[in-house]
Amino acid sequence: MSMKFPFIKNNKQKEETDVELDHVPEHVAIIMDGNGRWAKRRGLPRVAGHKEGVHAVNKVVRASAKANVKILTLYAFSTENWKRPKSEIDFLMKLPKEFLHIYLPEIMENNVKIQTIGEFDALPGHTKEAVQYAIDKTKDNDGLLLNFALNYGGRYEIMRAIKQILNDVDCSKLSVDALDENIFNNYLYTNGQKDPDLLIRTSGEQRLSNFLLWQSAYTEFWFTDTLWPDFDEKVLWQALEEFQQRKRRFGGL
Ligand code: FPP
């Protein structure tokens, strides 16, 4: 089955995009970038872009659920984002609560299950409380899995896995000979989840920025100039359509 979605291409020509619903990427990961520039272009403080970005998060969650994506992983706060001014960090840390306050009823209606990846314990208490509430509330939903990457860093995740593995080898829970890529996967935050099929980065930047380093070995990348607060269903549809035209060989022929 395919779904048609009208959108404006080249700002003028009205066209339609075709997304084959039985060939949708199972796991979509997004680096939500460009909030600051969105605000600057409007003469607003940077945080106004983050605030607007919250609504784009809901649009992409809703559209992903509709397209039958199984896992959506959103890079909301990286381990490097702690270098930002305290006032901006404080603002960013309030966004999960704001998002959930507005959109948790819709998330429940859409059967979305919320989880996080990253160092959850190091987040401020009020952030943890709001997110934990949503995790508990949505735990029995079995539709789209929404992973918020909060205080997430790919290198940290790999190092953490190595430390846990060494520990397990040390106390004979794991033998070095038994260790392989599948077992290594079990030590990552994304334990048990399929690797991302498609990774989207907004705002014209084309780098990974320490996101899902291990998991993105065979991920298709798609970049758009759209700034995150302007991201919506149409842009997601464009990404899905382009993904469907890619030939994935996973190193084979
Ligand atoms: C990058 O844009 C964006 C972030 C560091 C924060 C992303 C957070 C959101 C979109 C809202 C999160 C919402 C929830 C529900 C957790 P930037 O500030 O680096 O933009 P710039 O490169 O234009 O300065």
mmCIF file of C-alpha atoms and ligand atoms in Angstrom:
data_model
loop_
_atom_site.group_PDB
_atom_site.id
_atom_site.type_symbol
_atom_site.label_atom_id
_atom_site.label_comp_id
_atom_site.label_asym_id
_atom_site.label_seq_id
_atom_site.Cartn_x
_atom_site.Cartn_y
_atom_site.Cartn_z
ATOM 1 C CA MET A 1 0.000 0.000 0.000
ATOM 2 C CA SER A 2 1.289 3.475 -0.696
ATOM 3 C CA MET A 3 0.281 6.775 0.812
ATOM 4 C CA LYS A 4 0.213 9.988 -1.143
ATOM 5 C CA PHE A 5 1.125 13.210 0.521
ATOM 6 C CA PRO A 6 1.045 16.526 -1.320
ATOM 7 C CA PHE A 7 3.903 18.918 -0.760
ATOM 8 C CA ILE A 8 5.415 21.926 -2.422
ATOM 9 C CA LYS A 9 8.647 21.177 -4.212
ATOM 10 C CA ASN A 10 11.046 23.995 -5.189
ATOM 11 C CA ASN A 11 8.672 26.396 -3.434
ATOM 12 C CA LYS A 12 6.383 26.533 -6.467
ATOM 13 C CA GLN A 13 5.536 23.284 -8.102
ATOM 14 C CA LYS A 14 2.929 21.275 -6.283
ATOM 15 C CA GLU A 15 3.772 17.601 -6.348
ATOM 16 C CA GLU A 16 2.972 14.466 -4.527
ATOM 17 C CA THR A 17 5.262 12.099 -2.758
ATOM 18 C CA ASP A 18 4.654 8.383 -2.612
ATOM 19 C CA VAL A 19 5.604 6.445 0.455
ATOM 20 C CA GLU A 20 5.305 2.678 0.252
ATOM 21 C CA LEU A 21 3.843 1.821 3.619
ATOM 22 C CA ASP A 22 5.195 -1.708 3.550
ATOM 23 C CA HIS A 23 8.747 -0.444 3.032
ATOM 24 C CA VAL A 24 9.047 2.145 5.765
ATOM 25 C CA PRO A 25 12.297 2.221 7.797
ATOM 26 C CA GLU A 26 11.706 0.404 11.070
ATOM 27 C CA HIS A 27 13.987 2.673 13.077
ATOM 28 C CA VAL A 28 14.363 6.377 12.296
ATOM 29 C CA ALA A 29 16.861 8.490 14.254
ATOM 30 C CA ILE A 30 16.901 12.279 14.095
ATOM 31 C CA ILE A 31 19.484 14.910 15.006
ATOM 32 C CA MET A 32 17.204 17.874 15.650
ATOM 33 C CA ASP A 33 19.389 20.843 14.706
ATOM 34 C CA GLY A 34 18.895 24.496 13.843
ATOM 35 C CA ASN A 35 16.742 25.774 16.707
ATOM 36 C CA GLY A 36 19.137 28.640 17.430
ATOM 37 C CA ARG A 37 19.277 29.742 13.789
ATOM 38 C CA TRP A 38 15.492 29.541 13.477
ATOM 39 C CA ALA A 39 15.195 31.968 16.389
ATOM 40 C CA LYS A 40 18.006 34.244 15.198
ATOM 41 C CA ARG A 41 16.336 34.679 11.797
ATOM 42 C CA ARG A 42 13.302 36.004 13.607
ATOM 43 C CA GLY A 43 15.274 38.259 15.919
ATOM 44 C CA LEU A 44 14.308 36.068 18.883
ATOM 45 C CA PRO A 45 16.464 34.617 21.666
ATOM 46 C CA ARG A 46 17.896 31.132 20.930
ATOM 47 C CA VAL A 47 15.578 29.478 23.430
ATOM 48 C CA ALA A 48 12.555 30.546 21.379
ATOM 49 C CA GLY A 49 13.804 28.073 18.755
ATOM 50 C CA HIS A 50 13.984 25.282 21.333
ATOM 51 C CA LYS A 51 10.469 26.113 22.514
ATOM 52 C CA GLU A 52 9.132 25.927 18.965
ATOM 53 C CA GLY A 53 11.101 22.701 18.449
ATOM 54 C CA VAL A 54 8.872 20.997 21.017
ATOM 55 C CA HIS A 55 5.903 21.219 18.621
ATOM 56 C CA ALA A 56 7.995 19.804 15.768
ATOM 57 C CA VAL A 57 8.765 16.841 18.056
ATOM 58 C CA ASN A 58 5.061 16.129 18.337
ATOM 59 C CA LYS A 59 4.578 16.464 14.572
ATOM 60 C CA VAL A 60 7.285 13.918 13.856
ATOM 61 C CA VAL A 61 6.024 11.518 16.542
ATOM 62 C CA ARG A 62 2.507 11.691 15.153
ATOM 63 C CA ALA A 63 3.687 11.250 11.550
ATOM 64 C CA SER A 64 5.998 8.355 12.459
ATOM 65 C CA ALA A 65 3.217 6.543 14.274
ATOM 66 C CA LYS A 66 0.963 7.077 11.261
ATOM 67 C CA ALA A 67 3.605 5.759 8.851
ATOM 68 C CA ASN A 68 4.072 2.679 11.043
ATOM 69 C CA VAL A 69 7.696 3.417 11.956
ATOM 70 C CA LYS A 70 8.565 1.096 14.858
ATOM 71 C CA ILE A 71 11.273 3.113 16.636
ATOM 72 C CA LEU A 72 11.946 6.857 16.604
ATOM 73 C CA THR A 73 15.091 8.062 18.374
ATOM 74 C CA LEU A 74 15.419 11.807 18.906
ATOM 75 C CA TYR A 75 18.697 13.480 19.950
ATOM 76 C CA ALA A 76 17.355 15.935 22.514
ATOM 77 C CA PHE A 77 20.460 16.600 24.638
ATOM 78 C CA SER A 78 24.017 15.391 24.082
ATOM 79 C CA THR A 79 26.789 14.901 26.626
ATOM 80 C CA GLU A 80 28.486 17.851 24.869
ATOM 81 C CA ASN A 81 25.464 20.140 25.330
ATOM 82 C CA TRP A 82 26.522 20.667 28.976
ATOM 83 C CA LYS A 83 29.081 23.135 27.524
ATOM 84 C CA ARG A 84 26.267 25.580 26.676
ATOM 85 C CA PRO A 85 25.437 28.552 28.944
ATOM 86 C CA LYS A 86 23.669 27.493 32.129
ATOM 87 C CA SER A 87 20.564 29.495 31.253
ATOM 88 C CA GLU A 88 20.169 27.577 27.968
ATOM 89 C CA ILE A 89 20.772 24.213 29.680
ATOM 90 C CA ASP A 90 18.169 25.060 32.314
ATOM 91 C CA PHE A 91 15.721 25.915 29.548
ATOM 92 C CA LEU A 92 16.426 22.707 27.612
ATOM 93 C CA MET A 93 15.954 20.637 30.760
ATOM 94 C CA LYS A 94 12.435 22.014 31.189
ATOM 95 C CA LEU A 95 11.361 21.013 27.672
ATOM 96 C CA PRO A 96 10.567 17.335 28.285
ATOM 97 C CA LYS A 97 8.084 18.370 30.976
ATOM 98 C CA GLU A 98 6.595 21.031 28.710
ATOM 99 C CA PHE A 99 6.306 18.564 25.843
ATOM 100 C CA LEU A 100 4.664 15.923 28.023
ATOM 101 C CA HIS A 101 2.319 18.408 29.642
ATOM 102 C CA ILE A 102 0.905 19.296 26.235
ATOM 103 C CA TYR A 103 1.242 16.072 24.301
ATOM 104 C CA LEU A 104 1.108 13.070 26.672
ATOM 105 C CA PRO A 105 -2.638 12.541 26.049
ATOM 106 C CA GLU A 106 -1.982 12.357 22.284
ATOM 107 C CA ILE A 107 0.999 10.069 22.866
ATOM 108 C CA MET A 108 -1.288 7.727 24.827
ATOM 109 C CA GLU A 109 -3.953 7.887 22.143
ATOM 110 C CA ASN A 110 -1.366 6.951 19.517
ATOM 111 C CA ASN A 111 -0.156 3.970 21.582
ATOM 112 C CA VAL A 112 3.403 5.396 21.768
ATOM 113 C CA LYS A 113 5.835 4.025 24.334
ATOM 114 C CA ILE A 114 8.440 6.431 25.736
ATOM 115 C CA GLN A 115 11.959 5.415 26.761
ATOM 116 C CA THR A 116 15.290 7.197 27.064
ATOM 117 C CA ILE A 117 18.868 6.477 26.091
ATOM 118 C CA GLY A 118 21.750 8.246 27.832
ATOM 119 C CA GLU A 119 22.841 8.907 31.399
ATOM 120 C CA PHE A 120 19.414 9.455 32.910
ATOM 121 C CA ASP A 121 20.541 9.670 36.540
ATOM 122 C CA ALA A 122 22.646 12.776 35.901
ATOM 123 C CA LEU A 123 19.647 14.809 34.695
ATOM 124 C CA PRO A 124 18.046 17.382 37.027
ATOM 125 C CA GLY A 125 15.426 15.935 39.389
ATOM 126 C CA HIS A 126 12.475 17.765 37.814
ATOM 127 C CA THR A 127 13.418 16.485 34.329
ATOM 128 C CA LYS A 128 13.805 12.903 35.556
ATOM 129 C CA GLU A 129 10.501 13.078 37.390
ATOM 130 C CA ALA A 130 8.539 14.251 34.334
ATOM 131 C CA VAL A 131 10.169 11.759 31.987
ATOM 132 C CA GLN A 132 9.895 8.853 34.444
ATOM 133 C CA TYR A 133 6.190 9.597 34.813
ATOM 134 C CA ALA A 134 5.762 9.313 31.031
ATOM 135 C CA ILE A 135 7.872 6.139 30.867
ATOM 136 C CA ASP A 136 5.676 4.517 33.521
ATOM 137 C CA LYS A 137 2.452 5.784 32.000
ATOM 138 C CA THR A 138 3.307 4.520 28.490
ATOM 139 C CA LYS A 139 5.056 1.270 29.474
ATOM 140 C CA ASP A 140 2.262 -0.991 28.226
ATOM 141 C CA ASN A 141 1.813 0.789 24.892
ATOM 142 C CA ASP A 142 3.014 -1.383 22.042
ATOM 143 C CA GLY A 143 2.990 0.992 19.079
ATOM 144 C CA LEU A 144 5.841 3.340 18.172
ATOM 145 C CA LEU A 145 8.799 3.247 20.575
ATOM 146 C CA LEU A 146 9.932 6.835 21.163
ATOM 147 C CA ASN A 147 13.491 7.002 22.461
ATOM 148 C CA PHE A 148 14.548 10.358 23.792
ATOM 149 C CA ALA A 149 18.344 10.606 23.743
ATOM 150 C CA LEU A 150 18.897 12.686 26.864
ATOM 151 C CA ASN A 151 22.424 13.275 28.124
ATOM 152 C CA TYR A 152 23.491 10.855 25.411
ATOM 153 C CA GLY A 153 26.979 10.450 23.907
ATOM 154 C CA GLY A 154 27.996 7.644 21.546
ATOM 155 C CA ARG A 155 31.596 7.407 22.765
ATOM 156 C CA TYR A 156 30.470 7.416 26.384
ATOM 157 C CA GLU A 157 27.969 4.655 25.585
ATOM 158 C CA ILE A 158 30.697 2.479 24.035
ATOM 159 C CA MET A 159 33.106 3.124 26.899
ATOM 160 C CA ARG A 160 30.390 2.348 29.434
ATOM 161 C CA ALA A 161 29.671 -0.921 27.630
ATOM 162 C CA ILE A 162 33.378 -1.854 27.709
ATOM 163 C CA LYS A 163 33.561 -1.143 31.437
ATOM 164 C CA GLN A 164 30.509 -3.297 32.126
ATOM 165 C CA ILE A 165 31.898 -6.084 29.944
ATOM 166 C CA LEU A 166 35.248 -6.010 31.778
ATOM 167 C CA ASN A 167 33.368 -6.133 35.023
ATOM 168 C CA ASP A 168 31.268 -9.107 33.895
ATOM 169 C CA VAL A 169 34.391 -10.915 32.651
ATOM 170 C CA ASP A 170 36.044 -10.177 35.985
ATOM 171 C CA CYS A 171 33.230 -11.811 37.933
ATOM 172 C CA SER A 172 32.916 -14.679 35.422
ATOM 173 C CA LYS A 173 29.458 -13.689 34.154
ATOM 174 C CA LEU A 174 30.914 -13.472 30.635
ATOM 175 C CA SER A 175 33.855 -15.141 28.918
ATOM 176 C CA VAL A 176 36.040 -13.196 26.492
ATOM 177 C CA ASP A 177 35.609 -15.975 23.909
ATOM 178 C CA ALA A 178 31.827 -15.629 24.018
ATOM 179 C CA LEU A 179 31.948 -11.888 23.361
ATOM 180 C CA ASP A 180 30.728 -10.986 19.888
ATOM 181 C CA GLU A 181 28.844 -8.096 18.246
ATOM 182 C CA ASN A 182 25.456 -9.374 19.383
ATOM 183 C CA ILE A 183 26.557 -9.623 22.987
ATOM 184 C CA PHE A 184 28.213 -6.214 22.767
ATOM 185 C CA ASN A 185 24.847 -4.811 21.625
ATOM 186 C CA ASN A 186 23.308 -6.000 24.882
ATOM 187 C CA TYR A 187 25.532 -3.601 26.799
ATOM 188 C CA LEU A 188 24.362 -0.516 24.889
ATOM 189 C CA TYR A 189 21.479 1.744 25.912
ATOM 190 C CA THR A 190 19.688 0.508 22.781
ATOM 191 C CA ASN A 191 19.915 -3.100 23.962
ATOM 192 C CA GLY A 192 17.381 -5.227 22.080
ATOM 193 C CA GLN A 193 16.504 -2.533 19.539
ATOM 194 C CA LYS A 194 17.111 -2.738 15.813
ATOM 195 C CA ASP A 195 19.866 -0.413 14.540
ATOM 196 C CA PRO A 196 18.562 2.758 12.853
ATOM 197 C CA ASP A 197 17.714 2.270 9.180
ATOM 198 C CA LEU A 198 17.523 5.990 8.506
ATOM 199 C CA LEU A 199 19.229 8.902 10.238
ATOM 200 C CA ILE A 200 17.989 12.413 9.510
ATOM 201 C CA ARG A 201 19.863 15.598 10.397
ATOM 202 C CA THR A 202 18.219 18.973 9.948
ATOM 203 C CA SER A 203 19.628 22.472 9.342
ATOM 204 C CA GLY A 204 22.124 21.603 6.600
ATOM 205 C CA GLU A 205 24.822 20.221 8.920
ATOM 206 C CA GLN A 206 26.247 16.900 7.786
ATOM 207 C CA ARG A 207 27.913 15.175 10.704
ATOM 208 C CA LEU A 208 27.099 12.576 13.322
ATOM 209 C CA SER A 209 28.032 14.582 16.430
ATOM 210 C CA ASN A 210 28.580 11.550 18.651
ATOM 211 C CA PHE A 211 25.098 10.118 17.977
ATOM 212 C CA LEU A 212 24.590 6.322 17.788
ATOM 213 C CA LEU A 213 28.190 5.685 16.674
ATOM 214 C CA TRP A 214 28.071 1.895 17.004
ATOM 215 C CA GLN A 215 24.458 1.541 15.856
ATOM 216 C CA SER A 216 24.798 3.611 12.655
ATOM 217 C CA ALA A 217 27.334 1.318 10.938
ATOM 218 C CA TYR A 218 24.884 0.605 8.070
ATOM 219 C CA THR A 219 22.386 3.422 8.524
ATOM 220 C CA GLU A 220 21.262 5.511 5.547
ATOM 221 C CA PHE A 221 21.834 9.230 6.166
ATOM 222 C CA TRP A 222 19.497 11.945 4.914
ATOM 223 C CA PHE A 223 20.208 15.643 5.339
ATOM 224 C CA THR A 224 17.832 18.550 4.935
ATOM 225 C CA ASP A 225 18.293 22.315 5.126
ATOM 226 C CA THR A 226 15.007 22.559 7.030
ATOM 227 C CA LEU A 227 15.591 23.963 10.516
ATOM 228 C CA TRP A 228 14.202 21.740 13.262
ATOM 229 C CA PRO A 229 11.287 24.023 14.317
ATOM 230 C CA ASP A 230 10.065 23.930 10.689
ATOM 231 C CA PHE A 231 10.219 20.127 10.491
ATOM 232 C CA ASP A 232 6.869 18.498 9.876
ATOM 233 C CA GLU A 233 5.113 15.536 8.320
ATOM 234 C CA LYS A 234 5.955 16.674 4.793
ATOM 235 C CA VAL A 235 9.686 16.706 5.454
ATOM 236 C CA LEU A 236 9.523 13.299 7.113
ATOM 237 C CA TRP A 237 7.618 11.989 4.104
ATOM 238 C CA GLN A 238 10.334 13.310 1.781
ATOM 239 C CA ALA A 239 12.964 11.501 3.840
ATOM 240 C CA LEU A 240 10.984 8.250 3.808
ATOM 241 C CA GLU A 241 10.469 8.500 0.076
ATOM 242 C CA GLU A 242 14.176 9.008 -0.542
ATOM 243 C CA PHE A 243 15.051 6.172 1.808
ATOM 244 C CA GLN A 244 12.865 3.907 -0.281
ATOM 245 C CA GLN A 245 14.936 4.694 -3.357
ATOM 246 C CA ARG A 246 18.221 3.719 -1.717
ATOM 247 C CA LYS A 247 19.767 0.301 -2.419
ATOM 248 C CA ARG A 248 21.068 -1.136 0.831
ATOM 249 C CA ARG A 249 23.699 -3.832 0.417
ATOM 250 C CA PHE A 250 25.192 -4.040 3.935
ATOM 251 C CA GLY A 251 28.624 -4.642 2.411
ATOM 252 C CA GLY A 252 27.370 -7.365 0.045
ATOM 253 C CA LEU A 253 26.668 -7.082 -3.667
HETATM 254 C C1 FPP B 1 20.151 21.857 18.378
HETATM 255 O O1 FPP B 1 19.889 23.138 17.856
HETATM 256 C C2 FPP B 1 19.080 21.465 19.281
HETATM 257 C C3 FPP B 1 19.247 21.108 20.570
HETATM 258 C C4 FPP B 1 20.554 21.032 21.229
HETATM 259 C C5 FPP B 1 18.095 20.794 21.415
HETATM 260 C C6 FPP B 1 17.057 19.973 20.763
HETATM 261 C C7 FPP B 1 15.836 19.991 21.556
HETATM 262 C C8 FPP B 1 14.595 20.121 21.052
HETATM 263 C C9 FPP B 1 14.307 20.195 19.632
HETATM 264 C C10 FPP B 1 13.424 20.127 21.925
HETATM 265 C C11 FPP B 1 13.432 18.860 22.702
HETATM 266 C C12 FPP B 1 12.114 18.495 23.068
HETATM 267 C C13 FPP B 1 11.850 17.481 23.883
HETATM 268 C C14 FPP B 1 10.485 17.052 23.994
HETATM 269 C C15 FPP B 1 12.876 16.806 24.701
HETATM 270 P P1 FPP B 1 20.920 24.288 18.112
HETATM 271 O O2 FPP B 1 20.569 24.979 19.362
HETATM 272 O O3 FPP B 1 22.321 23.742 18.111
HETATM 273 O O4 FPP B 1 20.686 25.182 16.852
HETATM 274 P P2 FPP B 1 21.761 26.066 16.079
HETATM 275 O O5 FPP B 1 22.800 25.125 15.522
HETATM 276 O O6 FPP B 1 20.964 26.732 15.018
HETATM 277 O O7 FPP B 1 22.342 27.024 17.062
#
